[in-house]
Tab-separated table of C-alpha atoms in Angstrom:
chain	number	residue	atom	x	y	z
A	1	MET	CA	161.241	224.583	123.349
A	2	GLY	CA	162.369	221.684	125.300
A	3	GLN	CA	163.049	219.538	122.651
A	4	GLY	CA	165.784	222.231	120.496
A	5	LEU	CA	167.719	222.755	123.850
A	6	TRP	CA	167.607	218.493	124.018
A	7	ARG	CA	169.161	218.688	120.376
A	8	ILE	CA	171.491	221.540	120.900
A	9	ALA	CA	173.192	219.233	123.615
A	10	ARG	CA	173.193	216.567	121.589
A	11	ASN	CA	174.598	217.942	118.812
A	12	GLN	CA	177.832	219.250	121.362
A	13	GLN	CA	178.352	215.981	122.509
A	14	LEU	CA	178.571	214.371	119.424
A	15	GLN	CA	180.995	217.375	118.369
A	16	GLN	CA	182.674	216.169	121.424
A	17	GLN	CA	182.833	212.296	120.031
A	18	GLY	CA	183.774	213.391	117.178
A	19	TYR	CA	180.342	213.241	115.187
A	20	SER	CA	179.658	215.083	112.235
A	21	GLY	CA	176.891	214.703	109.630
A	22	GLN	CA	179.112	213.111	106.413
A	23	GLY	CA	179.591	209.847	108.695
A	24	TYR	CA	182.918	210.845	110.881
A	25	LEU	CA	184.522	207.938	113.302
A	26	PRO	CA	185.206	209.180	116.291
A	27	ARG	CA	188.346	210.754	116.892
A	28	GLU	CA	191.674	209.207	116.756
A	29	HIS	CA	195.349	210.746	118.302
A	30	GLY	CA	193.459	214.419	117.809
A	31	ARG	CA	191.781	213.735	113.985
A	32	ARG	CA	188.987	212.376	112.207
A	33	ILE	CA	189.192	209.217	109.961
A	34	PRO	CA	186.092	209.833	107.316
A	35	ALA	CA	183.888	207.081	106.873
A	36	ASN	CA	185.294	205.204	104.103
A	37	ASN	CA	188.512	204.435	106.021
A	38	VAL	CA	185.982	201.965	107.885
A	39	SER	CA	187.941	199.107	107.273
A	40	ASN	CA	191.255	199.994	108.477
A	41	THR	CA	190.070	200.893	111.472
A	42	SER	CA	186.414	199.642	112.743
A	43	HIS	CA	187.304	196.592	114.125
A	44	ARG	CA	190.139	198.553	116.997
A	45	LYS	CA	186.556	200.194	119.227
A	46	GLN	CA	183.309	200.108	118.567
A	47	ALA	CA	181.322	202.952	118.008
A	48	GLN	CA	179.197	204.146	120.747
A	49	GLY	CA	180.115	200.574	123.792
A	50	GLY	CA	184.427	202.199	123.959
A	51	ILE	CA	184.444	197.668	124.068
A	52	ASP	CA	188.190	197.651	122.409
A	53	ILE	CA	187.622	194.229	119.151
A	54	TYR	CA	190.587	194.252	117.683
A	55	HIS	CA	192.175	191.578	119.196
A	56	LEU	CA	189.531	189.343	119.790
A	57	LEU	CA	189.471	189.154	115.678
A	58	LYS	CA	192.340	188.874	115.546
A	59	THR	CA	193.216	185.990	118.050
A	60	ARG	CA	190.256	185.013	115.886
A	61	LYS	CA	191.820	184.966	112.436
A	62	SER	CA	194.942	183.523	113.607
A	63	LYS	CA	193.108	180.240	114.430
A	64	GLU	CA	191.404	180.429	111.411
A	65	GLN	CA	194.788	180.161	109.698
A	66	GLU	CA	196.291	177.896	111.847
A	67	GLY	CA	192.950	175.142	111.270
A	68	PHE	CA	192.815	171.534	113.057
A	69	ILE	CA	195.702	170.510	114.983
A	70	ASN	CA	197.972	168.693	113.721
A	71	LEU	CA	197.862	165.027	115.369
A	72	GLU	CA	201.455	163.981	113.422
A	73	MET	CA	202.363	167.057	115.731
A	74	LEU	CA	202.445	165.303	118.569
A	75	PRO	CA	203.799	162.513	120.304
A	76	PRO	CA	202.040	159.145	119.201
A	77	GLU	CA	201.012	157.611	122.712
A	78	LEU	CA	198.432	161.518	122.543
A	79	SER	CA	197.700	160.791	119.019
A	80	PHE	CA	196.942	156.932	120.162
A	81	THR	CA	194.606	158.172	123.064
A	82	ILE	CA	192.419	161.282	121.298
A	83	LEU	CA	192.387	159.123	118.186
A	84	SER	CA	190.468	155.882	120.349
A	85	TYR	CA	187.433	157.864	121.278
A	86	LEU	CA	185.899	157.454	118.140
A	87	ASN	CA	183.967	155.369	116.524
A	88	ALA	CA	184.539	153.308	112.652
A	89	THR	CA	183.305	155.697	111.074
A	90	ASP	CA	184.596	158.939	112.204
A	91	LEU	CA	187.926	156.833	112.135
A	92	CYS	CA	187.793	156.137	108.600
A	93	LEU	CA	187.584	159.562	107.851
A	94	ALA	CA	190.274	160.273	109.913
A	95	SER	CA	191.965	158.307	108.136
A	96	CYS	CA	191.471	160.335	105.386
A	97	VAL	CA	193.903	162.753	106.938
A	98	TRP	CA	195.851	160.772	109.558
A	99	GLN	CA	196.096	157.860	107.700
A	100	ASP	CA	199.019	156.018	109.178
A	101	LEU	CA	197.654	157.002	112.965
A	102	ALA	CA	194.303	156.012	111.952
A	103	ASN	CA	194.745	152.678	110.351
A	104	ASP	CA	197.348	151.860	113.030
A	105	GLU	CA	196.426	147.842	113.998
A	106	LEU	CA	196.236	148.826	117.903
A	107	LEU	CA	193.206	151.187	117.178
A	108	TRP	CA	190.972	148.372	115.221
A	109	GLN	CA	191.400	145.681	117.347
A	110	GLY	CA	190.450	148.019	120.609
A	111	LEU	CA	186.688	148.559	118.708
A	112	CYS	CA	186.276	145.244	116.877
A	113	LYS	CA	187.357	143.338	120.738
A	114	SER	CA	184.588	146.828	122.477
A	115	THR	CA	182.053	145.562	120.461
A	116	TRP	CA	182.465	142.190	119.649
A	117	GLY	CA	184.248	140.406	123.706
A	118	HIS	CA	185.196	136.508	121.691
A	119	CYS	CA	185.537	135.591	118.686
A	120	SER	CA	187.437	132.248	118.180
A	121	ILE	CA	189.839	134.361	115.656
A	122	TYR	CA	190.615	136.094	118.294
A	123	ASN	CA	193.160	133.436	119.795
A	124	LYS	CA	194.654	131.608	116.101
A	125	ASN	CA	197.075	133.124	114.347
A	126	PRO	CA	196.464	135.693	112.144
A	127	PRO	CA	196.381	134.451	108.609
A	128	LEU	CA	198.794	136.153	106.064
A	129	GLY	CA	196.445	139.610	104.951
A	130	PHE	CA	194.647	139.976	108.312
A	131	SER	CA	194.234	143.209	109.483
A	132	PHE	CA	192.332	144.292	112.047
A	133	ARG	CA	189.807	146.981	109.893
A	134	LYS	CA	188.984	144.167	108.254
A	135	LEU	CA	188.360	142.014	110.773
A	136	TYR	CA	185.602	144.557	112.063
A	137	MET	CA	184.330	146.112	108.268
A	138	GLN	CA	183.296	141.771	108.255
A	139	LEU	CA	181.939	141.417	112.467
A	140	ASP	CA	179.688	144.434	111.677
A	141	GLU	CA	178.612	143.100	108.440
A	142	GLY	CA	178.006	139.610	109.856
A	143	SER	CA	175.957	141.292	112.942
A	144	LEU	CA	173.196	142.913	110.068
A	145	THR	CA	173.162	139.448	108.344
A	146	PHE	CA	172.600	137.838	111.647
A	147	ASN	CA	169.658	140.257	112.513
A	148	ALA	CA	167.717	139.341	109.454
A	149	ASN	CA	168.795	136.061	109.129
A	150	PRO	CA	169.989	134.737	112.458
A	151	ASP	CA	171.658	130.748	110.583
A	152	GLU	CA	173.468	132.487	107.873
A	153	GLY	CA	174.760	135.376	110.204
A	154	VAL	CA	175.994	131.731	111.723
A	155	ASN	CA	177.570	130.620	108.892
A	156	TYR	CA	178.866	133.778	108.179
A	157	PHE	CA	180.932	134.208	110.471
A	158	MET	CA	182.094	130.880	109.885
A	159	SER	CA	182.868	131.277	106.930
A	160	LYS	CA	185.559	134.007	107.079
A	161	GLY	CA	187.098	131.932	109.985
A	162	ILE	CA	185.366	134.395	113.153
A	163	LEU	CA	183.871	131.836	115.056
A	164	ASP	CA	184.518	127.936	114.930
A	165	ASP	CA	181.845	125.831	114.395
A	166	SER	CA	181.310	124.992	117.161
A	167	PRO	CA	178.899	125.584	120.165
A	168	LYS	CA	180.365	126.553	122.959
A	169	GLU	CA	182.144	129.616	120.610
A	170	ILE	CA	178.354	130.394	118.947
A	171	ALA	CA	177.412	130.976	122.942
A	172	LYS	CA	180.233	132.965	124.089
A	173	PHE	CA	180.010	135.094	120.797
A	174	ILE	CA	176.965	135.662	121.616
A	175	PHE	CA	176.899	136.466	125.063
A	176	CYS	CA	179.975	139.074	125.042
A	177	THR	CA	177.667	140.923	121.652
A	178	ARG	CA	175.219	143.878	122.676
A	179	THR	CA	175.172	144.928	118.365
A	180	LEU	CA	172.490	141.218	117.542
A	181	ASN	CA	168.590	141.664	117.778
A	182	TRP	CA	166.888	140.119	120.429
A	183	LYS	CA	163.959	138.884	118.662
A	184	LYS	CA	166.030	137.282	116.633
A	185	LEU	CA	167.916	135.705	119.050
A	186	ARG	CA	165.700	134.703	120.937
A	187	ILE	CA	164.491	132.877	117.634
A	188	TYR	CA	168.545	131.632	117.755
A	189	LEU	CA	168.278	129.742	120.813
A	190	ASP	CA	164.925	128.050	120.080
A	191	GLU	CA	165.777	126.417	117.556
A	192	ARG	CA	170.087	125.604	119.014
A	193	ARG	CA	169.187	123.858	122.143
A	194	ASP	CA	173.064	122.804	122.211
A	195	VAL	CA	173.920	126.542	121.922
A	196	LEU	CA	171.618	128.091	124.752
A	197	ASP	CA	172.849	125.383	127.098
A	198	ASP	CA	176.632	126.380	126.886
A	199	LEU	CA	174.932	130.533	127.534
A	200	VAL	CA	173.356	128.961	130.673
A	201	THR	CA	176.894	127.274	131.425
A	202	LEU	CA	178.811	130.984	131.401
A	203	HIS	CA	176.541	132.934	133.032
A	204	ASN	CA	178.204	132.599	136.932
A	205	PHE	CA	175.332	133.521	139.646
A	206	ARG	CA	177.718	132.798	142.574
A	207	ASN	CA	176.595	135.365	146.245
A	208	GLN	CA	173.906	137.302	143.987
A	209	PHE	CA	170.652	137.488	145.586
A	210	LEU	CA	167.741	135.085	143.421
A	211	PRO	CA	165.140	138.380	141.752
A	212	ASN	CA	168.738	140.116	140.907
A	213	ALA	CA	170.489	137.057	138.825
A	214	LEU	CA	166.999	136.781	137.450
A	215	ARG	CA	167.040	140.216	135.899
A	216	GLU	CA	171.325	139.567	135.416
A	217	PHE	CA	169.602	136.167	133.071
A	218	PHE	CA	166.980	137.962	130.907
A	219	ARG	CA	169.360	140.863	130.180
A	220	HIS	CA	171.403	138.162	128.191
A	221	ILE	CA	168.552	136.060	127.188
A	222	HIS	CA	164.934	137.589	126.660
A	223	ALA	CA	162.437	136.343	127.879
A	224	PRO	CA	159.192	135.663	125.581
A	225	GLU	CA	156.497	137.845	125.921
A	226	GLU	CA	154.006	135.715	125.960
A	227	ARG	CA	153.809	131.954	128.630
A	228	GLY	CA	155.379	128.842	126.883
A	229	GLU	CA	157.160	125.865	126.710
A	230	TYR	CA	160.571	128.045	126.294
A	231	LEU	CA	159.661	130.125	128.936
A	232	GLU	CA	159.792	126.996	130.841
A	233	THR	CA	162.428	125.456	129.248
A	234	LEU	CA	164.566	128.630	130.010
A	235	ILE	CA	163.731	128.928	134.320
A	236	THR	CA	164.440	125.179	134.711
A	237	LYS	CA	167.762	126.360	132.962
A	238	PHE	CA	167.881	129.130	135.362
A	239	SER	CA	166.837	127.037	138.726
A	240	HIS	CA	169.627	124.443	138.099
A	241	ARG	CA	172.531	127.328	137.288
A	242	PHE	CA	171.698	128.969	140.048
A	243	CYS	CA	171.829	126.572	142.198
A	244	ALA	CA	174.636	125.283	141.013
A	245	CYS	CA	176.561	128.590	141.837
A	246	ASN	CA	175.307	128.578	145.122
A	247	PRO	CA	175.528	125.303	146.493
A	248	ASP	CA	176.235	126.336	150.470
A	249	LEU	CA	173.326	129.031	149.456
A	250	MET	CA	170.736	126.560	149.154
A	251	ARG	CA	171.658	124.375	151.721
A	252	GLU	CA	171.731	126.546	154.545
A	253	LEU	CA	167.725	127.803	152.737
A	254	GLY	CA	166.498	123.997	151.770
A	255	LEU	CA	166.208	124.589	148.243
A	256	SER	CA	166.183	122.855	145.708
A	257	PRO	CA	165.613	123.498	141.308
A	258	ASP	CA	162.323	122.834	141.441
A	259	ALA	CA	161.639	125.696	145.080
A	260	VAL	CA	163.880	127.888	142.651
A	261	TYR	CA	162.167	126.649	139.655
A	262	VAL	CA	159.253	128.488	142.149
A	263	LEU	CA	160.548	131.271	143.349
A	264	CYS	CA	160.806	131.946	138.987
A	265	TYR	CA	157.605	132.027	138.017
A	266	SER	CA	156.216	134.042	141.388
A	267	LEU	CA	158.389	136.678	141.163
A	268	ILE	CA	157.277	136.964	137.097
A	269	LEU	CA	153.722	136.398	137.846
A	270	LEU	CA	154.826	139.576	141.052
A	271	SER	CA	156.300	141.982	138.221
A	272	ILE	CA	153.920	141.804	135.992
A	273	ASP	CA	150.909	142.585	138.851
A	274	LEU	CA	152.872	145.142	140.390
A	275	THR	CA	153.895	146.902	136.669
A	276	SER	CA	151.157	146.310	134.977
A	277	PRO	CA	148.612	149.844	134.628
A	278	HIS	CA	145.749	147.214	133.659
A	279	VAL	CA	146.030	145.961	137.027
A	280	LYS	CA	144.393	148.175	139.846
A	281	ASN	CA	144.560	145.699	142.989
A	282	LYS	CA	148.035	145.451	143.943
A	283	MET	CA	149.203	142.071	145.064
A	284	SER	CA	149.881	143.884	148.891
A	285	LYS	CA	152.755	141.338	150.448
A	286	ARG	CA	150.989	138.763	152.419
A	287	GLU	CA	149.468	137.806	149.868
A	288	PHE	CA	152.421	137.593	148.235
A	289	ILE	CA	154.371	135.745	151.260
A	290	ARG	CA	150.960	133.413	151.346
A	291	ASN	CA	150.755	132.396	147.852
A	292	THR	CA	154.601	131.365	147.733
A	293	ARG	CA	154.691	129.765	150.483
A	294	ARG	CA	151.346	128.047	149.749
A	295	ALA	CA	153.829	126.049	146.764
A	296	ALA	CA	157.015	125.524	148.455
A	297	GLN	CA	156.535	124.767	151.612
A	298	ASN	CA	160.106	124.529	153.008
A	299	ILE	CA	161.405	129.190	152.759
A	300	SER	CA	161.001	130.923	154.878
A	301	GLU	CA	158.900	133.945	156.020
A	302	ASP	CA	160.969	136.927	155.680
A	303	PHE	CA	163.349	134.795	152.649
A	304	VAL	CA	159.764	135.275	150.577
A	305	GLY	CA	159.045	139.294	152.549
A	306	HIS	CA	162.502	140.259	150.972
A	307	LEU	CA	162.245	139.188	147.251
A	308	TYR	CA	158.259	141.438	147.372
A	309	ASP	CA	160.682	143.888	148.408
A	310	ASN	CA	162.999	144.077	146.185
A	311	ILE	CA	160.701	143.592	142.941
A	312	TYR	CA	158.211	146.266	144.704
A	313	LEU	CA	161.953	148.777	145.045
A	314	ILE	CA	164.026	147.876	141.786
A	315	GLY	CA	161.237	146.385	139.405
A	316	HIS	CA	160.247	143.820	136.679
A	317	VAL	CA	162.563	140.493	136.710
A	318	ALA	CA	161.962	140.166	132.724
A	319	ALA	CA	161.561	144.163	131.053
């Protein structure tokens, strides 16, 4: 009985809304719309929800007809700003659509200098037929060659006129480039000590705290994985460069390059001690101060304590 009354009430409700057993849609302007005409009116109202999606579909259709924004219709400054956010691959793809805009020399010059900050060719009069897009391809190929064989990579840059055959120019190129494989670079610098000397000279450690300066140094010139003659050479060169950049501080603290050398080794050992999961009993601040002052007696206890705090809070100096 209850189910029969429910069906009657439901049928009346459907009739009021304009439904019937033949599949009619809701009434519109006093008439029923057959289901076979759905394509003309079904987008205007949803059957039960009552949500009008007609305008949404119409807007979507108009946007699909419009397609991509034509950058050639925009002001040149705005078009170049949009394209400047693309990398080299995307810029090459964009040149298939907007050839004149995407091949602009300023865009490719920006890509070259943002990836390879220094090249000898930047400071020369460009040869006939020069383009920064072609230069980017050569720099990319040369970097890949360097990461496979550093000597061949440097010879490639020289053969293309990108780098001059000078240790100082090679050092500047390495200092301003972040796409070189650090393991191959370490091997190359170990063999080319003349380039290493010029590379160390490019660092400016003025008014920097010793552990922070050592981190910056090892960020450009990666430390070897094991102790040896190359690591001693790096620390020696860093110690002399740090003292040269901070003569007033060295006089105030009474430090010499040999004392800075001892401190650097102490910082490296402390970094390993505090960060290695294999070391269970970590070195305390008191122990570090005692051990360091035993090797370099002229150093103040407060200064050595600040060194410990820096490693404890910031982390490894050669990570």
